[in-house]
CSV table of C-alpha atoms and ligand atoms in Angstrom, one decimal:
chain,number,residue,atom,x,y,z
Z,1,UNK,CA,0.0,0.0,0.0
Z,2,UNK,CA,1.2,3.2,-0.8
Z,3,UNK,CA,1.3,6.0,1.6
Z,4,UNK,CA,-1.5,7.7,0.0
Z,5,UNK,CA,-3.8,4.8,0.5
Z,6,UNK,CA,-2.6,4.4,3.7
Z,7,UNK,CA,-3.9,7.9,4.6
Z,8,UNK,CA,-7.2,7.0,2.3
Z,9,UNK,CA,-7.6,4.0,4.5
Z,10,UNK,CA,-6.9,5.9,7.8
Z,11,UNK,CA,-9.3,8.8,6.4
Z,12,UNK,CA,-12.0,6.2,6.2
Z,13,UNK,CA,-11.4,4.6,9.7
Z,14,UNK,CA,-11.9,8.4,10.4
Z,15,UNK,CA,-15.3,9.0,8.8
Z,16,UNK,CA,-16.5,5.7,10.1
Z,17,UNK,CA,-16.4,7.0,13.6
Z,18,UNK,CA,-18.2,10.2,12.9
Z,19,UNK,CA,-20.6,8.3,11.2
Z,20,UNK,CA,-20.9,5.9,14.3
Z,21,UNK,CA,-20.9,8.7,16.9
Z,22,UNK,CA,-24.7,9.6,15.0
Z,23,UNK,CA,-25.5,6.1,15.0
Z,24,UNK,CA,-29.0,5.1,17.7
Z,25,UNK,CA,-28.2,5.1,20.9
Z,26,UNK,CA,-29.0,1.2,22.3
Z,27,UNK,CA,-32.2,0.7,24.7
Z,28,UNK,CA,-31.8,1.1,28.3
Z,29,UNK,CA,-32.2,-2.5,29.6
Z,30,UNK,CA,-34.1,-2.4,33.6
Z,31,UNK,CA,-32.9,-4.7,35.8
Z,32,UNK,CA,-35.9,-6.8,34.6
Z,33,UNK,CA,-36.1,-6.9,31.2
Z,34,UNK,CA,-35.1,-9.6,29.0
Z,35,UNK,CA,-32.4,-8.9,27.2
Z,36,UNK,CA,-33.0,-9.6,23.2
Z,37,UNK,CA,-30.3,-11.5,21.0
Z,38,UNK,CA,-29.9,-12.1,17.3
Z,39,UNK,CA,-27.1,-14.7,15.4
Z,40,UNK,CA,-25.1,-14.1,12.4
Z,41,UNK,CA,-23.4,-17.0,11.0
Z,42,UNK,CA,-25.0,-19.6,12.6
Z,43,UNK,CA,-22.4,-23.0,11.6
Z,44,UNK,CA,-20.3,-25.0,14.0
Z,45,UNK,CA,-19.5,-21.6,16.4
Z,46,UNK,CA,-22.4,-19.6,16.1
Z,47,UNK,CA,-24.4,-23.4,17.3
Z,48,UNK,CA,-22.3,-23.0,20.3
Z,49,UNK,CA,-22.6,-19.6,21.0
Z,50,UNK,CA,-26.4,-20.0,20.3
Z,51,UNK,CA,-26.4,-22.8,23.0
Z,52,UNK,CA,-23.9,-20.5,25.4
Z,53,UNK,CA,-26.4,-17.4,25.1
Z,54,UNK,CA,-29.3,-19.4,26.0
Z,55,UNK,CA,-27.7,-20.9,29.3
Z,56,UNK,CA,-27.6,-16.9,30.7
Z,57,UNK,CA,-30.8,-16.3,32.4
Z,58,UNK,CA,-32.5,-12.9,31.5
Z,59,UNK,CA,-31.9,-13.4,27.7
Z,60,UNK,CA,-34.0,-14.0,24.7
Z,61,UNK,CA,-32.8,-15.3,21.1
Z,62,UNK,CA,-35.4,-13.8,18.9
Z,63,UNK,CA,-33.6,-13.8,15.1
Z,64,UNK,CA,-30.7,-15.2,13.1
Z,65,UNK,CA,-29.5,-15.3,9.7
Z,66,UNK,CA,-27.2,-17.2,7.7
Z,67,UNK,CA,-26.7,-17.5,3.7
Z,68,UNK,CA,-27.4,-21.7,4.2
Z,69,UNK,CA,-31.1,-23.1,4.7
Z,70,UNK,CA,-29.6,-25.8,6.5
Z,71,UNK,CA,-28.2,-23.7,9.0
Z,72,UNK,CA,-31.9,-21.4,9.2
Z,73,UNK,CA,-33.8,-25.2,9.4
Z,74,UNK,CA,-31.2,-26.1,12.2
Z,75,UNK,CA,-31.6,-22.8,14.5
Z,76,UNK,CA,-35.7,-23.4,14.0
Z,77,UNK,CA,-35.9,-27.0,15.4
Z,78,UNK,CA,-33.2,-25.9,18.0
Z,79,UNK,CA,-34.6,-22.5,19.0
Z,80,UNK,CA,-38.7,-22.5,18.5
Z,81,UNK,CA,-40.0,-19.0,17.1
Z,82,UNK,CA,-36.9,-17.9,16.4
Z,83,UNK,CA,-37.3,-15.3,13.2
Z,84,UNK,CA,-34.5,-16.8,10.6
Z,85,UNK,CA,-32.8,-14.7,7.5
Z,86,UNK,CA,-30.8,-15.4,5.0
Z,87,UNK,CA,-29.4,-12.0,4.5
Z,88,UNK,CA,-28.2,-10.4,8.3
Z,89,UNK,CA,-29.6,-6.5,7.2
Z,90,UNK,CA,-33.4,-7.1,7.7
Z,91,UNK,CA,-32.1,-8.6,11.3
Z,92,UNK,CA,-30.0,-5.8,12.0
Z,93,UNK,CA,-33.5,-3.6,11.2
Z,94,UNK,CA,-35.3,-5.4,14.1
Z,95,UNK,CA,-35.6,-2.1,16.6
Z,96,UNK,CA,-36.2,-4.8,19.9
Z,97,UNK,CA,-32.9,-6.5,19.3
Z,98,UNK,CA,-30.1,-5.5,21.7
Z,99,UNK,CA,-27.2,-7.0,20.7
Z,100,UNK,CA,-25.7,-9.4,18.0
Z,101,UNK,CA,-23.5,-12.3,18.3
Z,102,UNK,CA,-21.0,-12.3,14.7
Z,103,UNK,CA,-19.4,-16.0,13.9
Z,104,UNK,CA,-19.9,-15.8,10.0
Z,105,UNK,CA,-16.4,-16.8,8.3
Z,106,UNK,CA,-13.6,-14.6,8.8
Z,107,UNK,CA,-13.4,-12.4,5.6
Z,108,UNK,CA,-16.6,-11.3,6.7
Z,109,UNK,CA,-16.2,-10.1,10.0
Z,110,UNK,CA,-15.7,-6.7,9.5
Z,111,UNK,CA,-18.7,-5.8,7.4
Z,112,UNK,CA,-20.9,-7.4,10.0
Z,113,UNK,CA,-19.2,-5.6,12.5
Z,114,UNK,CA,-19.4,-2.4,11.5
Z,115,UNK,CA,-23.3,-3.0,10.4
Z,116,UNK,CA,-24.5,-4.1,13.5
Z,117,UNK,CA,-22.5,-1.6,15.2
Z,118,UNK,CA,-24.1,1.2,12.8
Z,119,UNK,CA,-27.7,-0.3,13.6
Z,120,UNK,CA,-27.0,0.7,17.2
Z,121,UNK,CA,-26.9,-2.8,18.3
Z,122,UNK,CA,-23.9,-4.0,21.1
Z,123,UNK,CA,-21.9,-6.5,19.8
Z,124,UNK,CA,-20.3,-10.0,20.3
Z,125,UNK,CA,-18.2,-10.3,17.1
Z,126,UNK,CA,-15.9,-13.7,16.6
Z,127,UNK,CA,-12.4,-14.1,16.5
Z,128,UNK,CA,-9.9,-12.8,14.6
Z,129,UNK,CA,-11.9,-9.4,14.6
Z,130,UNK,CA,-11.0,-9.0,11.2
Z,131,UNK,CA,-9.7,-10.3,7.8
Z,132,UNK,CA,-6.8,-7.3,7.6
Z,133,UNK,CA,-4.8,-4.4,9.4
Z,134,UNK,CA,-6.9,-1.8,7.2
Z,135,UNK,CA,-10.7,-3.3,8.2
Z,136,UNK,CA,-8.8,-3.4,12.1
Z,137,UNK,CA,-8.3,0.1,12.1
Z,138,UNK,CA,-11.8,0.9,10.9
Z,139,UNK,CA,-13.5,-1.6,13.3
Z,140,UNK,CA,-11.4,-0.5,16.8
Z,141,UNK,CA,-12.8,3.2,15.2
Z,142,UNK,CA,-16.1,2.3,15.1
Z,143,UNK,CA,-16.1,0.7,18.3
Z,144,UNK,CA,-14.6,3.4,20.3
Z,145,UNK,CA,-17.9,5.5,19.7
Z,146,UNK,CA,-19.5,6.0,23.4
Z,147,UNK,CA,-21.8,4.0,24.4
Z,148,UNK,CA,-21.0,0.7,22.2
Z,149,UNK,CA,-20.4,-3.0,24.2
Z,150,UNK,CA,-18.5,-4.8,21.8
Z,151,UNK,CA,-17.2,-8.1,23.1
Z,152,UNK,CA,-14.4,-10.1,21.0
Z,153,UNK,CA,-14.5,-14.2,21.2
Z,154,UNK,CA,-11.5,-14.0,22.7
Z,155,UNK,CA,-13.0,-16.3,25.2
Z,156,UNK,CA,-9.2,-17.0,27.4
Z,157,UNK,CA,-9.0,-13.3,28.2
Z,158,UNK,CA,-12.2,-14.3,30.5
Z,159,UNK,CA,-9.9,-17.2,32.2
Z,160,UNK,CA,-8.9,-17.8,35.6
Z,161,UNK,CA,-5.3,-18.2,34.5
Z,162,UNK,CA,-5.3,-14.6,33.0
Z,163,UNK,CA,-6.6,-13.1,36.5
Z,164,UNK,CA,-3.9,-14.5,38.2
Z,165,UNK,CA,-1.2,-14.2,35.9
Z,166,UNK,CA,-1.8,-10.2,35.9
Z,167,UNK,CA,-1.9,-10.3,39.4
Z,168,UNK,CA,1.6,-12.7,39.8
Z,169,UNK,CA,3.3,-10.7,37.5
Z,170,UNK,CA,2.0,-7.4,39.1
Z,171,UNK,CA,3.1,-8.2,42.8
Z,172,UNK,CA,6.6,-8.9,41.3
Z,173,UNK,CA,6.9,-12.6,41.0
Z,174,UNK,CA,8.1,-13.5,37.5
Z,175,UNK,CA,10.8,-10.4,37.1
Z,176,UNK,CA,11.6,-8.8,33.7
Z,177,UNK,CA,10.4,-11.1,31.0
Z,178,UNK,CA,12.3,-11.0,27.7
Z,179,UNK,CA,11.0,-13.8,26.3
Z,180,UNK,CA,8.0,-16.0,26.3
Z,181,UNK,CA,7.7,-19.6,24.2
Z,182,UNK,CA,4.0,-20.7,22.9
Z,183,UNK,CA,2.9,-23.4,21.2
Z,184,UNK,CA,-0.1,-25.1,19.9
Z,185,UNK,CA,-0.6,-28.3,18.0
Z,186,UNK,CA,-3.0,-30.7,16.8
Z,187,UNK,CA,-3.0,-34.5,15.1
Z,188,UNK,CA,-5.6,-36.4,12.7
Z,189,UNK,CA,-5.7,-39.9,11.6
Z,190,UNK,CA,-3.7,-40.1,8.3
Z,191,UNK,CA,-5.8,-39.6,5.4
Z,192,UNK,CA,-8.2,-37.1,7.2
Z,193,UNK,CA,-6.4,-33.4,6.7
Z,194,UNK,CA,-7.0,-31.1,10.0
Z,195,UNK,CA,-9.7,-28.6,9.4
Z,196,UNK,CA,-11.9,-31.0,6.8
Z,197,UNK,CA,-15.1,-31.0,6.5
Z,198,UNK,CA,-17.4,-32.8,5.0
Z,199,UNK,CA,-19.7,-31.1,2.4
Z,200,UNK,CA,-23.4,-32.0,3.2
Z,201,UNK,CA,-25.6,-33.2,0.8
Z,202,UNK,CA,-27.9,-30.4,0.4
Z,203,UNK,CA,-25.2,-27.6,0.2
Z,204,UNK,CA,-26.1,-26.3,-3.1
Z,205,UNK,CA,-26.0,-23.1,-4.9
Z,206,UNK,CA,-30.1,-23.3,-4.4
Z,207,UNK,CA,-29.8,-23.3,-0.8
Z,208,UNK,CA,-26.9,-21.1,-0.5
Z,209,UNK,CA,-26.8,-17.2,-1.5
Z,210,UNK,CA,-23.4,-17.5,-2.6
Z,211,UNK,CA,-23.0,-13.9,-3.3
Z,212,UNK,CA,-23.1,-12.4,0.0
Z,213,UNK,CA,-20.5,-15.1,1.1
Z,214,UNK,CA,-17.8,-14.4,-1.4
Z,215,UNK,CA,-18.3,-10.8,-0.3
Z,216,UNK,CA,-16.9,-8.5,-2.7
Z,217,UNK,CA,-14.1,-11.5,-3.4
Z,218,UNK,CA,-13.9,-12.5,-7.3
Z,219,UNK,CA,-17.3,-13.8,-8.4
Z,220,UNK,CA,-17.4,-17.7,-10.1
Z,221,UNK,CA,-19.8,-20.3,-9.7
Z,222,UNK,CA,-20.6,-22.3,-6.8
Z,223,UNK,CA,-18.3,-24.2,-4.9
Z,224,UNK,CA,-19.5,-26.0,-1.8
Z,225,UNK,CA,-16.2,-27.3,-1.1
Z,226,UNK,CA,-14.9,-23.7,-0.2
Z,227,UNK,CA,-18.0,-22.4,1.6
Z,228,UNK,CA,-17.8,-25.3,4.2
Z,229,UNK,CA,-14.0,-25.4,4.4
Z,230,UNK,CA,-13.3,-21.5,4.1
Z,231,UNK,CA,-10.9,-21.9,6.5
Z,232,UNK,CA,-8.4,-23.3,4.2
Z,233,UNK,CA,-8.2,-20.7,1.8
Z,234,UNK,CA,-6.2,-17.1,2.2
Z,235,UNK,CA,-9.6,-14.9,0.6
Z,236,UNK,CA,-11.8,-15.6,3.5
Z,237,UNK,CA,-9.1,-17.2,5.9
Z,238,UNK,CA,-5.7,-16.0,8.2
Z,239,UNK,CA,-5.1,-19.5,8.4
Z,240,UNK,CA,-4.3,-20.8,11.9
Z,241,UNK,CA,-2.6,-17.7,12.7
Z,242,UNK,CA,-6.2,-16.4,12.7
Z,243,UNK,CA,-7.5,-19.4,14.1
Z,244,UNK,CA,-5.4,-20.0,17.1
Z,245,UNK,CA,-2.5,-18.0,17.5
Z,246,UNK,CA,-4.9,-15.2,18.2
Z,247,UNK,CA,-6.3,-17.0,21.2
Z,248,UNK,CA,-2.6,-16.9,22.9
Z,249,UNK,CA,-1.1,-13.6,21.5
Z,250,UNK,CA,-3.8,-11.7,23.2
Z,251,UNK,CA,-3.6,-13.6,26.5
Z,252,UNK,CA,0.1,-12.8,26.4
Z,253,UNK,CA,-0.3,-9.4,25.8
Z,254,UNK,CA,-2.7,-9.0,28.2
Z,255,UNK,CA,-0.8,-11.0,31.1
Z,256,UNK,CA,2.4,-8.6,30.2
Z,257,UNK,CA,0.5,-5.4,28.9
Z,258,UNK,CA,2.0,-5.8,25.8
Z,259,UNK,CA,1.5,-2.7,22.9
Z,260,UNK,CA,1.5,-3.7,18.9
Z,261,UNK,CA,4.1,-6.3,17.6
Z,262,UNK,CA,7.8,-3.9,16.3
Z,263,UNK,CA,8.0,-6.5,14.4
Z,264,UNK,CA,7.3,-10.5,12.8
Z,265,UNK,CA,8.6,-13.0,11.0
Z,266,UNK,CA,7.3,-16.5,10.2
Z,267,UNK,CA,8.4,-19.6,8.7
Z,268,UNK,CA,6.6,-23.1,7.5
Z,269,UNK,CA,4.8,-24.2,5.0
Z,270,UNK,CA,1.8,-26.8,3.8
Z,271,UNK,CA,4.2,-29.7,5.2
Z,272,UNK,CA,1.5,-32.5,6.0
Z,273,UNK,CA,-1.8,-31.2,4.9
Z,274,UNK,CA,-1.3,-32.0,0.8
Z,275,UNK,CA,-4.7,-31.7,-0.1
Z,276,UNK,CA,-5.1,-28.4,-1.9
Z,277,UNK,CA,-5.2,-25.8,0.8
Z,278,UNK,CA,-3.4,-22.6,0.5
Z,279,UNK,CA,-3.0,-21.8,4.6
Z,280,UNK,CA,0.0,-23.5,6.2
Z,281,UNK,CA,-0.2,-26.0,8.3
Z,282,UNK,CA,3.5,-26.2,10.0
Z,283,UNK,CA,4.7,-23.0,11.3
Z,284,UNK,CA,6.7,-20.6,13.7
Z,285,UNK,CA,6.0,-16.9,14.5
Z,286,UNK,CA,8.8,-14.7,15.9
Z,287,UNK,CA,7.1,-11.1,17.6
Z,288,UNK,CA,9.3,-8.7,18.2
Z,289,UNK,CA,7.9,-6.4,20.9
Z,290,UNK,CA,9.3,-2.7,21.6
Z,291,UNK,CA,9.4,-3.3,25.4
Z,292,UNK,CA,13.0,-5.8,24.9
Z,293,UNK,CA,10.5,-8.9,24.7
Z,294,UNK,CA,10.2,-11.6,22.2
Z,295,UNK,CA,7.3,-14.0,21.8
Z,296,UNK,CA,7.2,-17.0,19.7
Z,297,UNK,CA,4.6,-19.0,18.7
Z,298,UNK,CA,5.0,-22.7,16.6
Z,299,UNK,CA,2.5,-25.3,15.7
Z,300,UNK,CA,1.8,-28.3,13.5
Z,301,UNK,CA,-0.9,-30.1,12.9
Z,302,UNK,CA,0.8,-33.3,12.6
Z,303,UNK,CA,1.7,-34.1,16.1
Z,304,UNK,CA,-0.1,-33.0,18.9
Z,305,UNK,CA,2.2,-34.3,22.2
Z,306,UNK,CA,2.5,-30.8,23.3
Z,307,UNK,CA,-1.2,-29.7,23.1
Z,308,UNK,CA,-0.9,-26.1,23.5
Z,309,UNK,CA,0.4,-23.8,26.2
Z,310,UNK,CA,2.2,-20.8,27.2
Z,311,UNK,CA,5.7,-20.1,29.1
Z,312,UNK,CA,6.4,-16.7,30.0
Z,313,UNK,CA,10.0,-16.7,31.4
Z,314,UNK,CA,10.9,-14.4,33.9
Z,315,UNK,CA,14.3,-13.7,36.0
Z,316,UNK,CA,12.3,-14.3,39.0
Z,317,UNK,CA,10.2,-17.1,38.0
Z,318,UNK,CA,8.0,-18.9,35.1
Z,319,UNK,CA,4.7,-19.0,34.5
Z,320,UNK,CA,3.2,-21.7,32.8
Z,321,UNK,CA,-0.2,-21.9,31.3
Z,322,UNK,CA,-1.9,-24.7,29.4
Z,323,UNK,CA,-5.7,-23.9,28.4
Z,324,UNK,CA,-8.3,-25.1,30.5
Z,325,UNK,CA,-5.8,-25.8,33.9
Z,326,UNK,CA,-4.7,-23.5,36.4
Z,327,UNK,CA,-1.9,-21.3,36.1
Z,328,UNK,CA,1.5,-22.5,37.4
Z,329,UNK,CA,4.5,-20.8,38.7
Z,330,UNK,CA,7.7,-21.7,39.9
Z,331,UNK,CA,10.6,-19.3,41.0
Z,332,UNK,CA,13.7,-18.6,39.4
Z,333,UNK,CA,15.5,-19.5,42.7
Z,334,UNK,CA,18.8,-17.4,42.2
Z,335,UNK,CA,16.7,-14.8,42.7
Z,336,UNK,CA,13.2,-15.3,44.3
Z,337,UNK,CA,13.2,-17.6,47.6
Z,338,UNK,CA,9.8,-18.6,46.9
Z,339,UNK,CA,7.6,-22.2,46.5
Z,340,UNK,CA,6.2,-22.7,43.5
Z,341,UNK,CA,2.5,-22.9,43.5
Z,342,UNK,CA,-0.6,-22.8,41.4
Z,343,UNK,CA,-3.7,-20.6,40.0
Z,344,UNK,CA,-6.9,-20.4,42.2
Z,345,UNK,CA,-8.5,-17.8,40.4
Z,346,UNK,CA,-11.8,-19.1,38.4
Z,347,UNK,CA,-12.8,-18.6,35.0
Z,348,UNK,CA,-15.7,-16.0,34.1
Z,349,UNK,CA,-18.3,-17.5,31.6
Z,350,UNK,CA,-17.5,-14.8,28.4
Z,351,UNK,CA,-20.4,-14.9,27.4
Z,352,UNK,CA,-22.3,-13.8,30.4
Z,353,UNK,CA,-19.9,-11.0,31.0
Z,354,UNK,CA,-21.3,-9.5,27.5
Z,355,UNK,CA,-24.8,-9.7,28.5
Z,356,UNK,CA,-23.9,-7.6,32.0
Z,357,UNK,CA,-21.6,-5.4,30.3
Z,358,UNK,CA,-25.3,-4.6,28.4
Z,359,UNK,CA,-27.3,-4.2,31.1
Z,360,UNK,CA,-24.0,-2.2,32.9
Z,361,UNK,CA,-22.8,-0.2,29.9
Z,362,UNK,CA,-19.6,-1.5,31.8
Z,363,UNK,CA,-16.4,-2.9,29.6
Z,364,UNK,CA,-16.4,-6.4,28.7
Z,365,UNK,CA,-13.2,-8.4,29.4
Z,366,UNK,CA,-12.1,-8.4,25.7
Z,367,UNK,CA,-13.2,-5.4,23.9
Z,368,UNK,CA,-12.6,-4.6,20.7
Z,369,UNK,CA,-9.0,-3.2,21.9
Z,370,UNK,CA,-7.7,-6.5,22.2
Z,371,UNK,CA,-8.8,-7.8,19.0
Z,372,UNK,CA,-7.4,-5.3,17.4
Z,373,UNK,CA,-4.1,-5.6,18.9
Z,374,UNK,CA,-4.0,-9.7,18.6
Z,375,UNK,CA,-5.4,-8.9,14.6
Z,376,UNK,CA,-2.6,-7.0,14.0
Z,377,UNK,CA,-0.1,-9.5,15.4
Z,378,UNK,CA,-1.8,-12.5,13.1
Z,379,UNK,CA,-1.3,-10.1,10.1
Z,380,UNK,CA,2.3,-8.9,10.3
Z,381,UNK,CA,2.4,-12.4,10.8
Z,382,UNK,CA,1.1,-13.8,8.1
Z,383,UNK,CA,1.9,-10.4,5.8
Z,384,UNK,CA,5.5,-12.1,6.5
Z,385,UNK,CA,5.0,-15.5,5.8
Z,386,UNK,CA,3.4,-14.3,2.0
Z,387,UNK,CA,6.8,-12.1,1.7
Z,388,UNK,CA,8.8,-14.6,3.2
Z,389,UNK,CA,10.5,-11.8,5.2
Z,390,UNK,CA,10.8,-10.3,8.5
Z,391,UNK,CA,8.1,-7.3,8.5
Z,392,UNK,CA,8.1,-4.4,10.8
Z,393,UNK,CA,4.8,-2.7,11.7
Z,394,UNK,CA,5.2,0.6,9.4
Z,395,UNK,CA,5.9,-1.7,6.8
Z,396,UNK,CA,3.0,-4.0,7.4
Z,397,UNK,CA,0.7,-1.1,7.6
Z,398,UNK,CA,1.5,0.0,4.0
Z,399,UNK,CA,1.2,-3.1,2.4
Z,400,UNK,CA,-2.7,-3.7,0.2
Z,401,UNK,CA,-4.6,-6.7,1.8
Z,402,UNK,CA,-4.2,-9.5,-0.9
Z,403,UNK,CA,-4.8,-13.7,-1.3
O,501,NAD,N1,-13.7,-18.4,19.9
O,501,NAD,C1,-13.5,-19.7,19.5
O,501,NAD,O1,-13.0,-20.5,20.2
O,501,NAD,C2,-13.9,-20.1,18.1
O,501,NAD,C3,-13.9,-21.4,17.8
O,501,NAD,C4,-14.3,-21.8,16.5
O,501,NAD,C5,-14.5,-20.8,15.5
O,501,NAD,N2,-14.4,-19.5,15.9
O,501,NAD,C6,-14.6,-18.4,14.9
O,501,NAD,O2,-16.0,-18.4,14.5
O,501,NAD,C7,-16.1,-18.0,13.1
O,501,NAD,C8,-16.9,-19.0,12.4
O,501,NAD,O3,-16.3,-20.3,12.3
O,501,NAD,P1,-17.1,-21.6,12.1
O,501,NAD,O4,-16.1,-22.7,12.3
O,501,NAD,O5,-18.3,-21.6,12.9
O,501,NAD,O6,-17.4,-21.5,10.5
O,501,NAD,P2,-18.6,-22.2,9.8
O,501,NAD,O7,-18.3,-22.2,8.3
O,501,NAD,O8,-19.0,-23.5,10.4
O,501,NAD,O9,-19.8,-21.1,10.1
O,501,NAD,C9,-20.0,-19.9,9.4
O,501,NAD,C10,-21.4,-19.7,9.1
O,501,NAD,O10,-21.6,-18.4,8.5
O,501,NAD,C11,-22.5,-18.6,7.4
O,501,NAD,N3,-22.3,-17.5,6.5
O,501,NAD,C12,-21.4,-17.4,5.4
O,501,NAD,N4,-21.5,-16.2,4.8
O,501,NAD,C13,-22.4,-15.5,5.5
O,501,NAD,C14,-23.0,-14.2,5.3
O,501,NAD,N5,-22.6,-13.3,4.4
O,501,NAD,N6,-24.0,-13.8,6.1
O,501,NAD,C15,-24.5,-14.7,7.1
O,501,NAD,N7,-24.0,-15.9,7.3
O,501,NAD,C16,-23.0,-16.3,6.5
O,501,NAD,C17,-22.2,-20.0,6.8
O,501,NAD,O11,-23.3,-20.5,6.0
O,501,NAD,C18,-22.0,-20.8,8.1
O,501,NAD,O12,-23.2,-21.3,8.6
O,501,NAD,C19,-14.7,-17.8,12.6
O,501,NAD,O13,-14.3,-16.5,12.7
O,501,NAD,C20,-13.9,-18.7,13.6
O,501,NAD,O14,-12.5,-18.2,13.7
O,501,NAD,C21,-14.1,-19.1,17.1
């Protein structure tokens, strides 16, 4: 990207937030009313979400949409009375919905971000919050508006291990960190590529407006293949950078209070996965961060011993952190006479801390701040893996999004 689009882009993320700061003002939720919900993108996470939103009490799931009459007939058996669209804009119309849960694929994000955001609606948008650095800048603009709740699935920064990892590091137990190791990897039987789906029988380009899920990408005919297994295609994917890394990036920069990436590099490659995709499935993420910190992140998707976890390494102690178990720490005992010991802090459900932070107007543990800063870490990420070359911020600022 040239500099001049760069300022285009930037004069846009501009105008967006004028526009939002006119946008309606949400309704003020009483203590007792219900609080009214609609989906878009209802496949594999918006059915969990769906089933997570309707575990809070207080809450009513009155509309969803989705370009795939399977997924409309699914959501109608599951939820009864619930209104069902194929396109999202007639749901974002409804005047008694209060917020709107996002988890349509990922080169979508952004546009039904800033809608539902622009239809005065608070919002629980998916992770990665967006597809690129330029639609990153305009959504942490639109979201800054007053008076918006946006919540990012960034479900860990809800976690009992993040609590007390803020507070371990705060009281002065790990030291100065310069570096901090993460990984995260996964296995399939052989034959079965990680990621594939199966393409149902009815997913055809009768049931599917195809349009409104390329989204402004090259039109072409139908291809079920690729609206089922988006994921493993650069247009509407960031690959597992996207997928996971995000996940751990922003719990790290959280725990450490991290700003934006100096700079990335990443290696790998489509190593095991030979079955077309264009997303690698081997790979290993240097971050360069300004505060004399590095973070790397590897994974591969052909060996899963390791799981995933997350070592920050201090000069006074270690903190260790594997998903779904209690922090651990143990001191660096040339310089911390301590014990080691582990996390008792428990996890939040993220879900419900949305729905308060709408009836609060309070902050949500992972606004839209946070996704923008772990977005902009998986593109100079993967920005470096297309160049095969180290990138620095500036420089991945200025580059065009491209596939
Ligand atoms: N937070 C987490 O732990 C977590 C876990 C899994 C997935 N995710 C994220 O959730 C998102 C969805 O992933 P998925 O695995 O559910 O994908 P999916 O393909 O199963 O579901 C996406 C749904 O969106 C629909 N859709 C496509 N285009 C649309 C449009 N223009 N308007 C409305 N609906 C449209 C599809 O028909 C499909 O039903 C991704 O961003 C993914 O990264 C998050």
């Amino acid at each position: 990207m040239t500099e001049q689009t760069r300022r285009t882009f930037l004069k846009q993320a501009a105008l967006s937030t004028a526009a939002v700061l006119a946008y309606p003002s949400s309704r003020v939720l009483g203590a007792n009313d219900r609080v009214r919900i609609g989906v878009i993108g209802v496949g594999d996470r918006g059915n969990d979400l769906l089933d997570q939103v309707r575990k809070v009490s207080g809450v009513q799931l009155v509309a969803m949409a989705d370009v795939y009459s399977r997924r409309r007939d699914q959501a109608k058996s599951k939820v009864p009375g619930i209104q069902t669209f194929s396109d999202y804009r007639p749901l974002l119309d409804m005047k008694d919905i209060d917020g709107v849960i996002v988890a349509s694929p990922l080169h979508i994000h952004s546009r039904h971000f800033l809608d539902t955001l622009a239809a005065g609606k608070d919002l629980y948008a998916e992770k990665t919050m967006t597809w690129s650095i330029p639609e990153a800048e305009k959504c942490l603009a639109a979201a800054k508006a007053p008076g918006r709740v946006v919540q990012i699935g960034l479900q860990h920064q809800s976690s009992g291990a993040l609590a007390d990892a803020k507070q371990w590091i705060k009281d002065g137990w790990v030291g100065k960190v310069t570096h901090v190791e993460s990984w995260m990897s996964r296995n399939t039987p052989h034959g079965n590529g990680q990621w594939v789906r199966p393409v149902p029988s009815d997913c055809t380009a009768q049931n599917v407006d195809w349009s409104a899920f390329l989204n402004g990408r090259p039109d072409r005919p139908f291809d079920a293949f690729k609206l089922i297994n988006w994921r493993l295609f650069w247009e509407f994917s960031g690959g597992n950078c996207a997928e996971n890394m995000v996940h751990q990036i922003a719990w790290i920069m959280t725990a450490l209070d991290l700003p934006l990436p100096s700079a990335a590099y990443m290696s790998g490659g489509v190593f095991s996965e030979k079955d077309g995709r264009e997303v690698p499935d081997t790979i290993a993420v240097t971050l360069d961060f300004p505060k004399d910190i590095v973070v790397t992140w590897q994974s591969t998707f052909s060996n899963k011993h390791y799981e995933l976890g997350d070592r920050i390494l201090g000069s006074d102690g270690t903190l260790e952190h594997h998903f779904d178990e209690p922090l651990e720490y143990w001191p660096e005992k040339v310089n911390r006479d301590a014990e080691s010991t582990k996390g008792h802090s428990h996890d939040q459900d993220h879900m419900k801390n949305w729905i308060d932070c709408l009836r609060s107007r309070g902050t949500p543990n992972a606004p839209a701040e946070i996704g923008y800063r772990s977005a902009i870490a998986v593109h100079m990420a993967n920005l470096s893996y297309k160049k095969k070359q180290r990138i620095t911020l500036e420089e991945a600022r200025g580059i065009a999004p491209g596939y």
